[in-house]
Short mmCIF file of C-alpha atoms in Angstrom, two decimals:
data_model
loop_
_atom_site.label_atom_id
_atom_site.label_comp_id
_atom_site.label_asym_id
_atom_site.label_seq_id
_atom_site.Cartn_x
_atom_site.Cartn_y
_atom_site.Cartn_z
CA UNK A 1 7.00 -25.52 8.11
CA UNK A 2 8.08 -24.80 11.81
CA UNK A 3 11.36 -24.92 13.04
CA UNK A 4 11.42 -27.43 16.16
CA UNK A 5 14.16 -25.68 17.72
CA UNK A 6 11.75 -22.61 17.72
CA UNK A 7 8.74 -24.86 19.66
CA UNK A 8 10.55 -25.13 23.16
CA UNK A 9 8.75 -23.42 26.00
CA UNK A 10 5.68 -23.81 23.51
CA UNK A 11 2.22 -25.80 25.17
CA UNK A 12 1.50 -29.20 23.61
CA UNK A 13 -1.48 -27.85 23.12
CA UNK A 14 -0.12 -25.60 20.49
CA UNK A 15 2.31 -28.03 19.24
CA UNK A 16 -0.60 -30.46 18.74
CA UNK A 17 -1.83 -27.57 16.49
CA UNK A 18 0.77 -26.41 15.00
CA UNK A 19 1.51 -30.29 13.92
CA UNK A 20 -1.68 -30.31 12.15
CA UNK A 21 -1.26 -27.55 9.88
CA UNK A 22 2.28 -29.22 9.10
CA UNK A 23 0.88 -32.48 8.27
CA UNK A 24 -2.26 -31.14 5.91
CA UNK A 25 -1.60 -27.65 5.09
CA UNK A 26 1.30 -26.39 2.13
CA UNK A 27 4.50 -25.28 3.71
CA UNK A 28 4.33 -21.95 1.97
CA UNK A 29 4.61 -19.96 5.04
CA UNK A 30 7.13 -19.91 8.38
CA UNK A 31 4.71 -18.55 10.92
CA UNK A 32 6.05 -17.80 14.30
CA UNK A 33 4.96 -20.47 16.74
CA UNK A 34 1.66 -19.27 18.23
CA UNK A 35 -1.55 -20.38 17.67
CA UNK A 36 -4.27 -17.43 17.65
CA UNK A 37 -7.85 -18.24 19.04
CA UNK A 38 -9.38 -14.88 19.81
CA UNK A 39 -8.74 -11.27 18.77
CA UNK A 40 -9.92 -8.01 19.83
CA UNK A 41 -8.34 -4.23 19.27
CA UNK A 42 -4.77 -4.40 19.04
CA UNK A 43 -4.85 -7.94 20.89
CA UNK A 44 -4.69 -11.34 20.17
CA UNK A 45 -5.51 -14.55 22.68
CA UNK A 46 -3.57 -17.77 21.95
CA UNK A 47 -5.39 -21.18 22.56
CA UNK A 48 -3.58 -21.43 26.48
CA UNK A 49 -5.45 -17.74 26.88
CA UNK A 50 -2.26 -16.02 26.78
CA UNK A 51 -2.78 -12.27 25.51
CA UNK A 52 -0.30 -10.80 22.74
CA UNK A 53 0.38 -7.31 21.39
CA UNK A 54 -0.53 -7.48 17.77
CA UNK A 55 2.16 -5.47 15.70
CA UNK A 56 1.83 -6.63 12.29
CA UNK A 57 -2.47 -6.03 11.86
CA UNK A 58 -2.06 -8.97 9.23
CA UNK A 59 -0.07 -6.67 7.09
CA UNK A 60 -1.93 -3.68 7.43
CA UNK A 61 -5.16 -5.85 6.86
CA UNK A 62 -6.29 -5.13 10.27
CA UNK A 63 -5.74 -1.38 10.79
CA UNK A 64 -8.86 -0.72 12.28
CA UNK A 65 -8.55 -3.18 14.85
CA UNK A 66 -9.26 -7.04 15.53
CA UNK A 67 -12.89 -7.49 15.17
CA UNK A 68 -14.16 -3.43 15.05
CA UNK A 69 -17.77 -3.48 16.30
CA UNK A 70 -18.52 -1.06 14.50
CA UNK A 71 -17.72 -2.96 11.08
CA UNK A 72 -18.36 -6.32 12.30
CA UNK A 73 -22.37 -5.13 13.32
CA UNK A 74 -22.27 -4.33 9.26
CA UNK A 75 -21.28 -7.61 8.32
CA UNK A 76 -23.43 -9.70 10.98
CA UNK A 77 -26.12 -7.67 9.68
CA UNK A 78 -25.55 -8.20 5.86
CA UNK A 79 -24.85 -12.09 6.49
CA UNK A 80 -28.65 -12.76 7.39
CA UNK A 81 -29.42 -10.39 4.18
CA UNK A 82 -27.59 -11.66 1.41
CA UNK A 83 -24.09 -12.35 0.81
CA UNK A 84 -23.31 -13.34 -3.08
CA UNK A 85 -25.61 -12.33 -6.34
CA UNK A 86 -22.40 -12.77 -8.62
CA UNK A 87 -22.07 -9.48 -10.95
CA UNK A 88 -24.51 -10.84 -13.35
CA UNK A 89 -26.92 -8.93 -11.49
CA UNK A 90 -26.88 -5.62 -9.31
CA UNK A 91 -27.41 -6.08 -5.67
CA UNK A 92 -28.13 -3.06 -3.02
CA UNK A 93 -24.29 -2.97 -1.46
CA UNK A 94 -22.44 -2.18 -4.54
CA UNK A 95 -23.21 0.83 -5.61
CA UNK A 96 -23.00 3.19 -2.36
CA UNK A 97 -19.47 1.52 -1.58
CA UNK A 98 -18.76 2.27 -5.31
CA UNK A 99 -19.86 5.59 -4.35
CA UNK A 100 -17.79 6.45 -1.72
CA UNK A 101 -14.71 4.90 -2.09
CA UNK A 102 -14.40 6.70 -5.50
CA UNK A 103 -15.64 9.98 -3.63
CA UNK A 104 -12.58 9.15 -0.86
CA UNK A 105 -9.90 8.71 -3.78
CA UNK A 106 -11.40 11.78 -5.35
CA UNK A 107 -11.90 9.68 -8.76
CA UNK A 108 -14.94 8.71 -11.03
CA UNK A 109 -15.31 5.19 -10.58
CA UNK A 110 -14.03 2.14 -8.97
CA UNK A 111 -13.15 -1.62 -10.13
CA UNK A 112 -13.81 -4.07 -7.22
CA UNK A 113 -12.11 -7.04 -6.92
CA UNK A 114 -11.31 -9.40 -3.84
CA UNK A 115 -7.57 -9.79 -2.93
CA UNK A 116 -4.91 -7.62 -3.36
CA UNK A 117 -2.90 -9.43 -6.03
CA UNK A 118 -6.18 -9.29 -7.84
CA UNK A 119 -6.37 -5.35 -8.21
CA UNK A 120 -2.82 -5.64 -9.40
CA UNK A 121 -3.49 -7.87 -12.14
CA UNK A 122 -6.98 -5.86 -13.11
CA UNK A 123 -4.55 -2.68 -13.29
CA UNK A 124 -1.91 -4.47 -15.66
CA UNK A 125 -4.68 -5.23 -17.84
CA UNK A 126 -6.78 -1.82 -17.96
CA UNK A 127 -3.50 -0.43 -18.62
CA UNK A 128 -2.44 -2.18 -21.55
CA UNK A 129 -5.97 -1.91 -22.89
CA UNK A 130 -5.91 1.73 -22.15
CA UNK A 131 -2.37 1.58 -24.02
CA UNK A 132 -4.13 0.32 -26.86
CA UNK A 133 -7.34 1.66 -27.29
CA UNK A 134 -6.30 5.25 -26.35
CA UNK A 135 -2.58 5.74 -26.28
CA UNK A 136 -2.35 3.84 -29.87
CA UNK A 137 0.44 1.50 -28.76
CA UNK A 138 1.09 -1.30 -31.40
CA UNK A 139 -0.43 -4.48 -30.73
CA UNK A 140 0.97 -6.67 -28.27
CA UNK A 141 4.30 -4.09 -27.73
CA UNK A 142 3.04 -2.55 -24.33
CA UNK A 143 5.48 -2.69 -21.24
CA UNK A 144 4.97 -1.54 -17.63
CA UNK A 145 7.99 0.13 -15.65
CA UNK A 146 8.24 -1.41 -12.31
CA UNK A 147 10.56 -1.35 -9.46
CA UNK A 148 13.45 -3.17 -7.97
CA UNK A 149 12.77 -4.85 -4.53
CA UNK A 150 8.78 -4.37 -5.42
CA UNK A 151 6.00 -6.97 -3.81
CA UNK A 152 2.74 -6.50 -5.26
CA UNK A 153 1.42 -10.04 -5.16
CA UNK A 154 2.49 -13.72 -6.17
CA UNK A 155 0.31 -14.64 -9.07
CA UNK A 156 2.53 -15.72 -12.17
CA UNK A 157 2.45 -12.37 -13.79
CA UNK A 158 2.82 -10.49 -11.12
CA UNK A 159 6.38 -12.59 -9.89
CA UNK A 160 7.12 -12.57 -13.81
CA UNK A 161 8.95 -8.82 -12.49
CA UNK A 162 9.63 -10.21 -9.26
CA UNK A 163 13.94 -9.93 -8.06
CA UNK A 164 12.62 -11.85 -5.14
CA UNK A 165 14.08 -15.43 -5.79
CA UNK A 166 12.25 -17.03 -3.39
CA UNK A 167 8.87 -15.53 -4.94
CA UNK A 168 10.38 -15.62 -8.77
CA UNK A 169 12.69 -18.60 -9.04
CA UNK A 170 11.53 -22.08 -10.37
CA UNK A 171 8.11 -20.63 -11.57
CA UNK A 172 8.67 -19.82 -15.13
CA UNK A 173 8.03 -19.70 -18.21
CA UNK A 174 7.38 -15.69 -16.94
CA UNK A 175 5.05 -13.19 -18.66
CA UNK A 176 7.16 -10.92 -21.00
CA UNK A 177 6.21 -6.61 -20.51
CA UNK A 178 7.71 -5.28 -17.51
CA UNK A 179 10.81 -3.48 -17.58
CA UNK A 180 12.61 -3.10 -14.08
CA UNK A 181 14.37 -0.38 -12.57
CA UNK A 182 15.63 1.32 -9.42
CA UNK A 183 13.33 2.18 -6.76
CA UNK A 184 13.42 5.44 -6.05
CA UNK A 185 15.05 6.93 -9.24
CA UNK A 186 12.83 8.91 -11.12
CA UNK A 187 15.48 9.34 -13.85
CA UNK A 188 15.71 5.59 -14.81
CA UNK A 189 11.98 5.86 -14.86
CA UNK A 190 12.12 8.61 -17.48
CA UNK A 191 15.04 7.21 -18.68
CA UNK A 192 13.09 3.77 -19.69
CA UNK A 193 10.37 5.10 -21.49
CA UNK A 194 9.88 4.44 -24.89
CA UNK A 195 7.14 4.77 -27.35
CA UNK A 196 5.69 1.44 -25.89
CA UNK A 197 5.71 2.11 -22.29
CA UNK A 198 2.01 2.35 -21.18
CA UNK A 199 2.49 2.54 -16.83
CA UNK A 200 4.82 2.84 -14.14
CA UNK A 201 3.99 1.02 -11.04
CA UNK A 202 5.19 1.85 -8.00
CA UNK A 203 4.74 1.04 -4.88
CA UNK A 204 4.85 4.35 -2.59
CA UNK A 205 6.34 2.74 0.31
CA UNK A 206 8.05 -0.74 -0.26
CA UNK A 207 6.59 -2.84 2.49
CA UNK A 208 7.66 -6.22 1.97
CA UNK A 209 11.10 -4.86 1.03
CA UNK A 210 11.31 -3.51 4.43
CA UNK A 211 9.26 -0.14 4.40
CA UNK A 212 11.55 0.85 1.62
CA UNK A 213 10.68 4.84 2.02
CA UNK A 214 11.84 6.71 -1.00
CA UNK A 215 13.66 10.55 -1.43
CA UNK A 216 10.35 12.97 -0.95
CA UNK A 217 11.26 14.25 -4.74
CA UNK A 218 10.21 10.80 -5.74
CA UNK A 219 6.67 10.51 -6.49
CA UNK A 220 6.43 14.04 -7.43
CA UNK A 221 8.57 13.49 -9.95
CA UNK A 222 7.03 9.99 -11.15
CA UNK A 223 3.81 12.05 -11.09
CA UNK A 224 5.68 14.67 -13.74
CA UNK A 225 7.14 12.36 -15.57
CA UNK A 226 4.06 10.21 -16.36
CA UNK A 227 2.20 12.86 -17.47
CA UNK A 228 4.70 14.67 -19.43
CA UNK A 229 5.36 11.05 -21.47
CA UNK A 230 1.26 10.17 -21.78
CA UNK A 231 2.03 7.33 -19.45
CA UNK A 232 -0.27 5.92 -16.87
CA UNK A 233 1.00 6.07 -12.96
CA UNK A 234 -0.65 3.31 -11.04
CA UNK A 235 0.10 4.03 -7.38
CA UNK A 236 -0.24 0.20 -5.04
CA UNK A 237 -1.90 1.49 -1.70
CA UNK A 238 -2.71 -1.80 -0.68
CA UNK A 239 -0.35 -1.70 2.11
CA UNK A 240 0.17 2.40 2.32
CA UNK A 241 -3.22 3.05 1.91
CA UNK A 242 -5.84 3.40 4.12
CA UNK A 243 -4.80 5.12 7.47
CA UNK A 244 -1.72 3.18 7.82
CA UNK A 245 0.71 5.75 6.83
CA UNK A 246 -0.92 9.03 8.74
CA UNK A 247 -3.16 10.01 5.45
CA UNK A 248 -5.64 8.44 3.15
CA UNK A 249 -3.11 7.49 1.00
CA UNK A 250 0.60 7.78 1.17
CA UNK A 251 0.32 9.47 -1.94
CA UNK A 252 -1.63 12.37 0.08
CA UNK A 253 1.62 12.74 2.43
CA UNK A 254 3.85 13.50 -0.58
CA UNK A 255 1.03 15.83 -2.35
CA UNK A 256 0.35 13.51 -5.51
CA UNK A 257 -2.58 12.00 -7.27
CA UNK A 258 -2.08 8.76 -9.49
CA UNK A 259 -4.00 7.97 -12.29
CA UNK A 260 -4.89 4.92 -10.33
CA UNK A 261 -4.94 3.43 -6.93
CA UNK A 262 -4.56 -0.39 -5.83
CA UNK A 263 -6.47 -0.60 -2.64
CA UNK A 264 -7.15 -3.85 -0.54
CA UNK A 265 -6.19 -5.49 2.73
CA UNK A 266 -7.49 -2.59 5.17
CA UNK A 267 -10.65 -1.85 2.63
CA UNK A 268 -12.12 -5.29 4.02
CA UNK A 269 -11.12 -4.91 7.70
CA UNK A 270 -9.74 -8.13 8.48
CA UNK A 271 -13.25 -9.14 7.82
CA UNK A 272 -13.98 -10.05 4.21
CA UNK A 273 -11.44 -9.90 1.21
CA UNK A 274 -12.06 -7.16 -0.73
CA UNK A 275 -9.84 -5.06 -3.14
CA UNK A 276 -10.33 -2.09 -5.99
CA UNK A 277 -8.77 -0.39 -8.65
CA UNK A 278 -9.61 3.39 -8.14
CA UNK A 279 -9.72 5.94 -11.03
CA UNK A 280 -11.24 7.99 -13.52
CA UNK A 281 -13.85 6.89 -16.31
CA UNK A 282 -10.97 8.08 -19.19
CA UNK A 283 -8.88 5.23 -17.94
CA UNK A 284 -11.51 2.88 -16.48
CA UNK A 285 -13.54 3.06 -19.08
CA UNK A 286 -11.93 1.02 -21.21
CA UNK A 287 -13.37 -2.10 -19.68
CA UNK A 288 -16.88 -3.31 -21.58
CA UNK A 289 -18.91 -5.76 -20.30
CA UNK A 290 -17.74 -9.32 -20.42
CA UNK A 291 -14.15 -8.04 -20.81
CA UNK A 292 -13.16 -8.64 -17.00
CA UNK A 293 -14.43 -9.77 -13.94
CA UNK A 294 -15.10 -11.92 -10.86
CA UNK A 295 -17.89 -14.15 -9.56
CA UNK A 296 -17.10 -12.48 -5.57
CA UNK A 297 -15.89 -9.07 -7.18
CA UNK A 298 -18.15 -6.19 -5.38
CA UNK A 299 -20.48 -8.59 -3.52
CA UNK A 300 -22.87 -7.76 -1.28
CA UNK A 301 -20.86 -8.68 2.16
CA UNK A 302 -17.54 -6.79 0.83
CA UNK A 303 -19.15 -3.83 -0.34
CA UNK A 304 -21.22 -3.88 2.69
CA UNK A 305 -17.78 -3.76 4.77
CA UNK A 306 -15.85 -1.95 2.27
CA UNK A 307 -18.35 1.14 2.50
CA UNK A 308 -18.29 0.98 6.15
CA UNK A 309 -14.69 1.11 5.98
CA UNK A 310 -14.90 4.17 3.87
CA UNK A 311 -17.08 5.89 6.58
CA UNK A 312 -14.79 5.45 9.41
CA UNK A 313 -12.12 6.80 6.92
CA UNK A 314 -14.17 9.94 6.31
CA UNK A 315 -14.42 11.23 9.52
CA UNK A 316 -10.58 11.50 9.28
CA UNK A 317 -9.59 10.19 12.82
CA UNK A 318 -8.28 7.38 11.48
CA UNK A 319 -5.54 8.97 9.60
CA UNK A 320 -4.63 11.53 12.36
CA UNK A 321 -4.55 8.77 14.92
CA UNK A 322 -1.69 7.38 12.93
CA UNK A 323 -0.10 10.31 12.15
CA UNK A 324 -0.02 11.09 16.05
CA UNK A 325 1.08 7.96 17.72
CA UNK A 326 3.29 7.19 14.31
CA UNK A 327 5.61 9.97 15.47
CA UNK A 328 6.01 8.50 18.94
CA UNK A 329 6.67 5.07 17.55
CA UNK A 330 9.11 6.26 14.72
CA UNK A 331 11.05 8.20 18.00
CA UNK A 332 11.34 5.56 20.22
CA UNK A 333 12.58 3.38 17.63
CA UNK A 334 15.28 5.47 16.85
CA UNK A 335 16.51 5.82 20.05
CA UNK A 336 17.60 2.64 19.57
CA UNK A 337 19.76 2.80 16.17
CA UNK A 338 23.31 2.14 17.72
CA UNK A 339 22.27 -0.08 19.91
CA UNK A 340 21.57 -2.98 18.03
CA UNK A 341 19.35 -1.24 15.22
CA UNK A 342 21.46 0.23 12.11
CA UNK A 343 18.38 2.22 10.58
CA UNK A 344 14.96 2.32 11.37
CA UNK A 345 12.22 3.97 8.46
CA UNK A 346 9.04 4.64 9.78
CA UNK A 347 6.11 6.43 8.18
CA UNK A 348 2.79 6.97 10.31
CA UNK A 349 2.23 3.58 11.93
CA UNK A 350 4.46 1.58 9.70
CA UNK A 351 8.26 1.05 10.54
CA UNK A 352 11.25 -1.26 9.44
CA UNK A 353 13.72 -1.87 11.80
CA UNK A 354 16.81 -3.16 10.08
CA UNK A 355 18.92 -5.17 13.15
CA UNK A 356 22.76 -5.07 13.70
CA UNK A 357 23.41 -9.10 11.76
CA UNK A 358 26.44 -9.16 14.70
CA UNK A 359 23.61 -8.46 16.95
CA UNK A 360 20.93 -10.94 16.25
CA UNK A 361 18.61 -12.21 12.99
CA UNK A 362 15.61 -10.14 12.66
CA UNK A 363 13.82 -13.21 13.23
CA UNK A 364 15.58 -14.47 16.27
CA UNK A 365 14.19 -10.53 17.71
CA UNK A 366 10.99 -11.60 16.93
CA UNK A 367 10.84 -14.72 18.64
CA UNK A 368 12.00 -12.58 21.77
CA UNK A 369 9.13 -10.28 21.10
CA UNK A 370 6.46 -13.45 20.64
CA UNK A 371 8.08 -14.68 24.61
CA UNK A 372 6.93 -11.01 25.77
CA UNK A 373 3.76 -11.10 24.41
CA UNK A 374 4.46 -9.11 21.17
CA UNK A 375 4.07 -10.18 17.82
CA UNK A 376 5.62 -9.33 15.09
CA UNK A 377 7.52 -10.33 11.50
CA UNK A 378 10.88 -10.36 10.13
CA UNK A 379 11.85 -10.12 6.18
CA UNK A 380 15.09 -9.90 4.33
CA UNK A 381 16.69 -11.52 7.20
CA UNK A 382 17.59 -8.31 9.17
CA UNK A 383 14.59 -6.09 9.17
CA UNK A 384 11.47 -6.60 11.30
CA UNK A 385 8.42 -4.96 10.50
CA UNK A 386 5.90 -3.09 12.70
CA UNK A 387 2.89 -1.78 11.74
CA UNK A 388 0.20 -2.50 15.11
CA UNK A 389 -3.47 -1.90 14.30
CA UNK A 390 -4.26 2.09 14.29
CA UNK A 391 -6.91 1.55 17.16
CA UNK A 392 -3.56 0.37 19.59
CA UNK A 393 -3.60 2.98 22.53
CA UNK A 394 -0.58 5.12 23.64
CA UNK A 395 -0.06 2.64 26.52
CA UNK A 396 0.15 -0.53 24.73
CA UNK A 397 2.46 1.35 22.13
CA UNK A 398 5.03 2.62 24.76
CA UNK A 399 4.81 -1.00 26.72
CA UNK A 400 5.83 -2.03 22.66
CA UNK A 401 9.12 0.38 22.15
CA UNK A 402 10.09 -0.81 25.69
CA UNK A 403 9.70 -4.09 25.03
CA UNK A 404 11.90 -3.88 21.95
CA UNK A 405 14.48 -2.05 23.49
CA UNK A 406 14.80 -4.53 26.61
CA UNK A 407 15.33 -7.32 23.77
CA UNK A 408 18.04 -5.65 22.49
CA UNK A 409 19.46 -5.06 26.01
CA UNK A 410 19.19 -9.02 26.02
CA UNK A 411 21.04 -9.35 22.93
CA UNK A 412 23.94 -7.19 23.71
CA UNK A 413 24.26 -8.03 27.37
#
């Protein structure tokens, strides 16, 4: 619900809007007070016609850019074809995305689903299957290693291993299987496997935790010790993945390959929903018919989108893009630690910026941002997140780290 002390200076116009979404829509958000109308790029038009900087892409959904003509054209042109068969029959999209995504990831075969809390639940279940039917785990025994400060969704199984109270607490009874340790300790990973453990999931950047980055040994080593223990290693990419952190995958920057990648957000482009589990037929192939599914899973509009997607990721610009202008925004940003920033962690175009509490809330420097036309998000209470579309030119990224730095000049002054 929005804070009325944060709507002065705002137009009625967008406090008659805002008001509406208070009145009819569930409080399960605490959006900054701006009401978007139009998007294009890196930019976003409120209903006055006031322009913004966009620096959170919807999470890394938007990393190619508000309304990309080139993917938009793909799904304008697939809307007046045909938008939803259901899997019970095949339809002319699926299987060239299907194609190439699993040809990008360098695997056999992909599982398509729609949101991103949706791969992660697909995952948990090919992998105790997998643990099962190939491992030869006991019935019902499996577990899953997973991480402290981890986000990969809010579905009840998924906050069953939540330490997030406000995503865990008062949701219970919670699904038993998971056993939690450190992030970025690959000896409590080895340390917690038994003869049960079937997966460790893992998150290769923590994003909602604050673009948690871990030691460069980590994944490596997760990637050792899964294999040495016959244990699956699920990588979630669906923030990390796809251009955002200066490769394919963050797992590419670190020079490992999971058994399986959780993809979403970017793979529909702001456009469509549209997730995937990514991996080989030894471990996909568990799945039979009837076994799992989805009425939207892999329909015609998504794949249409998701395959374009995968095209524009081929060509490799993308990733190099982010890479480039990544290392200008991770500089500028630490210019700033001392001066009202205690750390900043930034990988390609992705960065946490954890601010000084005698300083200012992270929030409170986001609502300074939103008055000079920048948007972006706070978590944790002192850490806002950055992470502007990939298409954002070197301009409107400097006018961004200047921006930030005069609101910190505010702050201390």
């Amino acid at each position: 619900m929005t804070n009325h002390d944060e709507l002065a200076g705002v137009s009625e116009a967008q406090q008659a809007a805002i008001a509406v979404v208070d009145a009819h829509a569930a409080h399960n958000y605490h959006p900054l007070p701006v009401v978007v109308a139009e998007a294009t790029g890196a930019t976003v038009t409120d209903i006055d016609g006031k322009v913004y900087l966009d620096c959170l892409a919807a999470y890394s959904a938007v990393n190619f850019g508000h309304c990309n003509p080139e993917l938009t054209k793909v799904a304008k042109e697939q809307l007046d074809k045909v938008t939803l068969t259901s899997r019970a029959f095949h339809s002319e999209a699926l299987g060239p995305f299907a194609e190439a995504l699993a040809r990008l990831a360098k695997k056999d075969m992909i599982l398509p689903m729609n949101t991103g809390a949706e791969a992660v639940e697909s995952a948990i279940k090919v992998a105790r299957k997998w643990g099962y039917e190939v491992k030869g785990v006991a019935a019902d025994q499996a577990n899953i290693i997973v991480m402290e400060g981890n986000f990969h969704g809010r579905t009840t199984t998924i906050i069953s291993f939540s330490d997030d109270p406000e995503a865990h607490d008062n949701y219970g009874p919670f699904t038993p299987g998971f056993v939690t340790v450190p992030y970025g300790d690959a000896d409590a990973i080895e340390a917690a496997i038994d003869e049960n453990t079937v997966a460790v999931l893992v998150e290769p950047i923590q994003g909602e935790a604050g673009v948690g980055i871990p030691p460069a040994d980590y994944l490596p080593r997760v990637r050792e010790i899964t294999r040495e223990h016959n244990v699956l290693f699920i990588a979630d990419e669906i923030q990390s993945g796809l251009g955002r952190c200066g490769a394919t995958f963050q797992c590419d920057n670190v020079g490992v390959v999971p058994d399986l990648y959780l993809l979403g957000k970017a793979l529909g482009a702001g456009i469509v929903p549209v997730s995937a589990v990514v991996g080989n037929t030894d471990v996909l192939g568990v799945l039979k018919p009837g076994q799992h599914g989805s009425t939207f899973g892999g329909n015609p509009l998504a794949a249409a989108v998701g395959l374009a997607v995968v095209q524009l990721l081929e060509t490799g610009e993308m990733q190099e893009r982010a890479k480039t202008l990544g290392a200008r925004l991770g500089a500028g940003l630490r210019a700033f630690e001392g001066k009202g920033v205690t750390e900043v962690r930034c990988q390609g175009l992705w960065a946490g910026v954890d601010i000084d509490p005698e300083v200012a809330t992270a929030r409170e420097v986001c609502q300074r941002l939103l008055a000079r036309g920048i948007l972006a998000k706070d978590t944790h209470g002192q850490t806002v997140r950055l992470a502007p579309p990939i298409v954002i030119t070197e301009e409107q990224l400097e006018w961004a780290i200047t921006q930030f730095g005069e609101v910190l000049a505010e702050l201390l002054a």
